[in-house]
Amino acid sequence: MARLVASLVERSVSGVSRSSKKAFSLGADIVEVRLDHLWAQALDKEKLLSVREAVKGPAIATLRSKGEGGMSTLKGTRREQALSVIAGAGFEFIDLEASADARFIKEGIGSEAETIVSVHLKAPGNPRKVARLLGDACSKGDIGKVAMPCTDAAQALDLARTGIAASSEGNRFSLIGMGEQGALTRACADKIGSVLVYCCLPGK
């Protein structure tokens, strides 16, 4: 069964604390802390521990890069150093980008956190491409994730078919259609085979 993930895009630790409490009270199984919204430029262990302590439940640490729709400008060695600190901060999951974090993924994160290896497409991709990207992400992490904007319902159906095929192969993944036309992939996450389905808090 898909676990419900509430993505938090707060700008302060107190905001993360309030929103995570609300998310869990509304039924979220996990919260995703978007660290790139908190600190786009620099991270240190003390800051990260304060965030982890503010969330009273399972959490995903995500440092989304600008290249994949986030706010973090860290690259190369600086990004890898930040990810190393994140990996040691006690989060149950860490989201890593298949492209930007390829070397970090290959060398191992050095913690017990489960890895979500993600790909965020800027435009709709054909089913063959999406299946290839998802398979690659699944092979590199504990959970593979592909998010793609959908401009029509047919693209969402293609994603659903890709997910069903990936599920039959025993992969753990999250396949997300973004935008109104992609809502099918969230509403039918269990049938598609996604293990994580993402949402936001009301009003966010």
GROMACS .gro file of C-alpha atoms in nm:
model
  204
    1MET     CA    1   0.000   0.000   0.000
    2ALA     CA    2   0.126   0.346  -0.090
    3ARG     CA    3   0.246   0.560   0.199
    4LEU     CA    4   0.129   0.921   0.197
    5VAL     CA    5   0.412   1.177   0.195
    6ALA     CA    6   0.339   1.541   0.280
    7SER     CA    7   0.599   1.768   0.121
    8LEU     CA    8   0.693   2.065   0.340
    9VAL     CA    9   0.834   2.380   0.181
   10GLU     CA   10   0.885   2.588   0.494
   11ARG     CA   11   1.150   2.858   0.545
   12SER     CA   12   1.213   2.801   0.918
   13VAL     CA   13   1.257   2.518   1.166
   14SER     CA   14   0.951   2.636   1.358
   15GLY     CA   15   0.753   2.624   1.033
   16VAL     CA   16   0.869   2.267   0.972
   17SER     CA   17   0.761   2.176   1.326
   18ARG     CA   18   0.412   2.325   1.286
   19SER     CA   19   0.353   2.184   0.938
   20SER     CA   20   0.479   1.837   1.021
   21LYS     CA   21   0.245   1.817   1.321
   22LYS     CA   22  -0.044   1.922   1.101
   23ALA     CA   23   0.053   1.677   0.827
   24PHE     CA   24   0.063   1.381   1.065
   25SER     CA   25  -0.265   1.486   1.226
   26LEU     CA   26  -0.428   1.486   0.879
   27GLY     CA   27  -0.308   1.136   0.800
   28ALA     CA   28   0.038   1.165   0.644
   29ASP     CA   29   0.262   0.862   0.696
   30ILE     CA   30   0.585   1.051   0.622
   31VAL     CA   31   0.685   1.414   0.574
   32GLU     CA   32   0.937   1.535   0.319
   33VAL     CA   33   1.148   1.823   0.445
   34ARG     CA   34   1.260   2.034   0.151
   35LEU     CA   35   1.595   2.148   0.286
   36ASP     CA   36   1.658   2.355  -0.025
   37HIS     CA   37   1.376   2.585   0.087
   38LEU     CA   38   1.529   2.618   0.431
   39TRP     CA   39   1.893   2.667   0.331
   40ALA     CA   40   1.971   2.691  -0.040
   41GLN     CA   41   2.336   2.783   0.008
   42ALA     CA   42   2.483   2.602   0.308
   43LEU     CA   43   2.407   2.325   0.554
   44ASP     CA   44   2.568   2.216   0.878
   45LYS     CA   45   2.506   1.930   1.119
   46GLU     CA   46   2.365   2.146   1.397
   47LYS     CA   47   2.103   2.296   1.166
   48LEU     CA   48   2.004   1.956   1.031
   49LEU     CA   49   1.973   1.800   1.375
   50SER     CA   50   1.743   2.082   1.481
   51VAL     CA   51   1.521   2.011   1.181
   52ARG     CA   52   1.515   1.638   1.244
   53GLU     CA   53   1.424   1.695   1.609
   54ALA     CA   54   1.140   1.924   1.499
   55VAL     CA   55   0.970   1.642   1.308
   56LYS     CA   56   0.803   1.389   1.538
   57GLY     CA   57   0.769   1.109   1.286
   58PRO     CA   58   0.926   0.951   0.976
   59ALA     CA   59   1.093   1.203   0.743
   60ILE     CA   60   1.256   1.233   0.402
   61ALA     CA   61   1.542   1.480   0.363
   62THR     CA   62   1.545   1.641   0.020
   63LEU     CA   63   1.796   1.894  -0.114
   64ARG     CA   64   1.641   1.959  -0.453
   65SER     CA   65   1.875   2.126  -0.701
   66LYS     CA   66   1.779   2.412  -0.930
   67GLY     CA   67   1.837   2.180  -1.224
   68GLU     CA   68   1.549   1.961  -1.106
   69GLY     CA   69   1.309   2.233  -1.000
   70GLY     CA   70   1.444   2.311  -0.653
   71MET     CA   71   1.628   2.601  -0.492
   72SER     CA   72   1.968   2.457  -0.401
   73THR     CA   73   2.261   2.597  -0.597
   74LEU     CA   74   2.518   2.361  -0.443
   75LYS     CA   75   2.714   2.162  -0.700
   76GLY     CA   76   2.996   1.909  -0.717
   77THR     CA   77   3.201   1.865  -0.402
   78ARG     CA   78   2.998   2.121  -0.204
   79ARG     CA   79   2.675   1.935  -0.276
   80GLU     CA   80   2.833   1.599  -0.187
   81GLN     CA   81   2.958   1.744   0.142
   82ALA     CA   82   2.607   1.867   0.222
   83LEU     CA   83   2.457   1.528   0.136
   84SER     CA   84   2.709   1.356   0.365
   85VAL     CA   85   2.595   1.575   0.653
   86ILE     CA   86   2.229   1.507   0.569
   87ALA     CA   87   2.293   1.132   0.559
   88GLY     CA   88   2.417   1.147   0.919
   89ALA     CA   89   2.132   1.355   1.059
   90GLY     CA   90   1.893   1.071   1.141
   91PHE     CA   91   1.637   1.097   0.861
   92GLU     CA   92   1.468   0.770   0.764
   93PHE     CA   93   1.498   0.854   0.394
   94ILE     CA   94   1.724   1.071   0.181
   95ASP     CA   95   1.623   1.183  -0.168
   96LEU     CA   96   1.912   1.178  -0.416
   97GLU     CA   97   1.907   1.295  -0.777
   98ALA     CA   98   2.000   1.033  -1.035
   99SER     CA   99   2.202   1.282  -1.240
  100ALA     CA  100   2.344   1.540  -0.997
  101ASP     CA  101   2.428   1.283  -0.728
  102ALA     CA  102   2.550   0.995  -0.946
  103ARG     CA  103   2.896   0.975  -0.786
  104PHE     CA  104   2.759   1.009  -0.433
  105ILE     CA  105   2.509   0.729  -0.501
  106LYS     CA  106   2.777   0.503  -0.646
  107GLU     CA  107   3.011   0.550  -0.350
  108GLY     CA  108   2.735   0.493  -0.094
  109ILE     CA  109   2.579   0.735   0.154
  110GLY     CA  110   2.731   0.584   0.466
  111SER     CA  111   2.412   0.566   0.671
  112GLU     CA  112   2.111   0.341   0.729
  113ALA     CA  113   1.871   0.586   0.564
  114GLU     CA  114   1.676   0.445   0.271
  115THR     CA  115   1.766   0.613  -0.057
  116ILE     CA  116   1.510   0.753  -0.298
  117VAL     CA  117   1.679   0.805  -0.633
  118SER     CA  118   1.476   1.059  -0.826
  119VAL     CA  119   1.437   1.208  -1.171
  120HIS     CA  120   1.224   1.515  -1.243
  121LEU     CA  121   1.139   1.570  -1.609
  122LYS     CA  122   1.072   1.924  -1.729
  123ALA     CA  123   0.847   1.807  -2.014
  124PRO     CA  124   0.642   1.494  -2.088
  125GLY     CA  125   0.854   1.198  -2.196
  126ASN     CA  126   0.754   0.898  -2.406
  127PRO     CA  127   0.674   0.575  -2.217
  128ARG     CA  128   0.994   0.401  -2.328
  129LYS     CA  129   1.208   0.685  -2.191
  130VAL     CA  130   1.017   0.699  -1.863
  131ALA     CA  131   1.045   0.321  -1.818
  132ARG     CA  132   1.421   0.340  -1.879
  133LEU     CA  133   1.468   0.626  -1.631
  134LEU     CA  134   1.255   0.453  -1.368
  135GLY     CA  135   1.438   0.124  -1.408
  136ASP     CA  136   1.773   0.300  -1.376
  137ALA     CA  137   1.659   0.488  -1.062
  138CYS     CA  138   1.529   0.167  -0.905
  139SER     CA  139   1.858  -0.009  -0.972
  140LYS     CA  140   2.056   0.263  -0.793
  141GLY     CA  141   1.848   0.315  -0.480
  142ASP     CA  142   1.602   0.153  -0.242
  143ILE     CA  143   1.319   0.337  -0.414
  144GLY     CA  144   1.318   0.481  -0.767
  145LYS     CA  145   1.118   0.796  -0.836
  146VAL     CA  146   1.021   0.968  -1.160
  147ALA     CA  147   0.805   1.281  -1.172
  148MET     CA  148   0.675   1.409  -1.505
  149PRO     CA  149   0.437   1.690  -1.604
  150CYS     CA  150   0.125   1.564  -1.783
  151THR     CA  151  -0.051   1.787  -2.034
  152ASP     CA  152  -0.331   1.539  -2.107
  153ALA     CA  153  -0.493   1.230  -1.958
  154ALA     CA  154  -0.327   0.997  -2.208
  155GLN     CA  155   0.015   1.080  -2.063
  156ALA     CA  156  -0.109   0.996  -1.714
  157LEU     CA  157  -0.240   0.663  -1.843
  158ASP     CA  158   0.098   0.592  -2.001
  159LEU     CA  159   0.261   0.656  -1.662
  160ALA     CA  160   0.013   0.421  -1.499
  161ARG     CA  161   0.097   0.145  -1.746
  162THR     CA  162   0.469   0.203  -1.688
  163GLY     CA  163   0.412   0.173  -1.314
  164ILE     CA  164   0.213  -0.149  -1.344
  165ALA     CA  165   0.493  -0.300  -1.553
  166ALA     CA  166   0.758  -0.188  -1.301
  167SER     CA  167   0.553  -0.330  -1.016
  168SER     CA  168   0.529  -0.669  -1.186
  169GLU     CA  169   0.911  -0.677  -1.190
  170GLY     CA  170   0.920  -0.630  -0.813
  171ASN     CA  171   1.058  -0.275  -0.813
  172ARG     CA  172   0.989  -0.027  -0.532
  173PHE     CA  173   0.912   0.308  -0.688
  174SER     CA  174   0.710   0.628  -0.692
  175LEU     CA  175   0.576   0.742  -1.028
  176ILE     CA  176   0.420   1.088  -1.029
  177GLY     CA  177   0.226   1.277  -1.292
  178MET     CA  178   0.244   1.648  -1.214
  179GLY     CA  179  -0.033   1.898  -1.282
  180GLU     CA  180  -0.409   1.846  -1.293
  181GLN     CA  181  -0.385   1.594  -1.577
  182GLY     CA  182  -0.143   1.385  -1.374
  183ALA     CA  183  -0.374   1.352  -1.073
  184LEU     CA  184  -0.469   1.000  -1.181
  185THR     CA  185  -0.124   0.874  -1.084
  186ARG     CA  186  -0.173   0.997  -0.728
  187ALA     CA  187  -0.536   0.888  -0.686
  188CYS     CA  188  -0.455   0.541  -0.819
  189ALA     CA  189  -0.109   0.506  -0.666
  190ASP     CA  190  -0.190   0.167  -0.509
  191LYS     CA  191  -0.312   0.018  -0.836
  192ILE     CA  192  -0.012   0.157  -1.023
  193GLY     CA  193   0.225   0.011  -0.766
  194SER     CA  194   0.379   0.328  -0.622
  195VAL     CA  195   0.507   0.284  -0.266
  196LEU     CA  196   0.507   0.660  -0.200
  197VAL     CA  197   0.247   0.915  -0.306
  198TYR     CA  198   0.322   1.284  -0.254
  199CYS     CA  199   0.086   1.562  -0.149
  200CYS     CA  200   0.093   1.911   0.003
  201LEU     CA  201  -0.084   2.060   0.300
  202PRO     CA  202  -0.415   2.240   0.240
  203GLY     CA  203  -0.345   2.592   0.118
  204LYS     CA  204   0.016   2.513   0.028
   0.00000   0.00000   0.00000
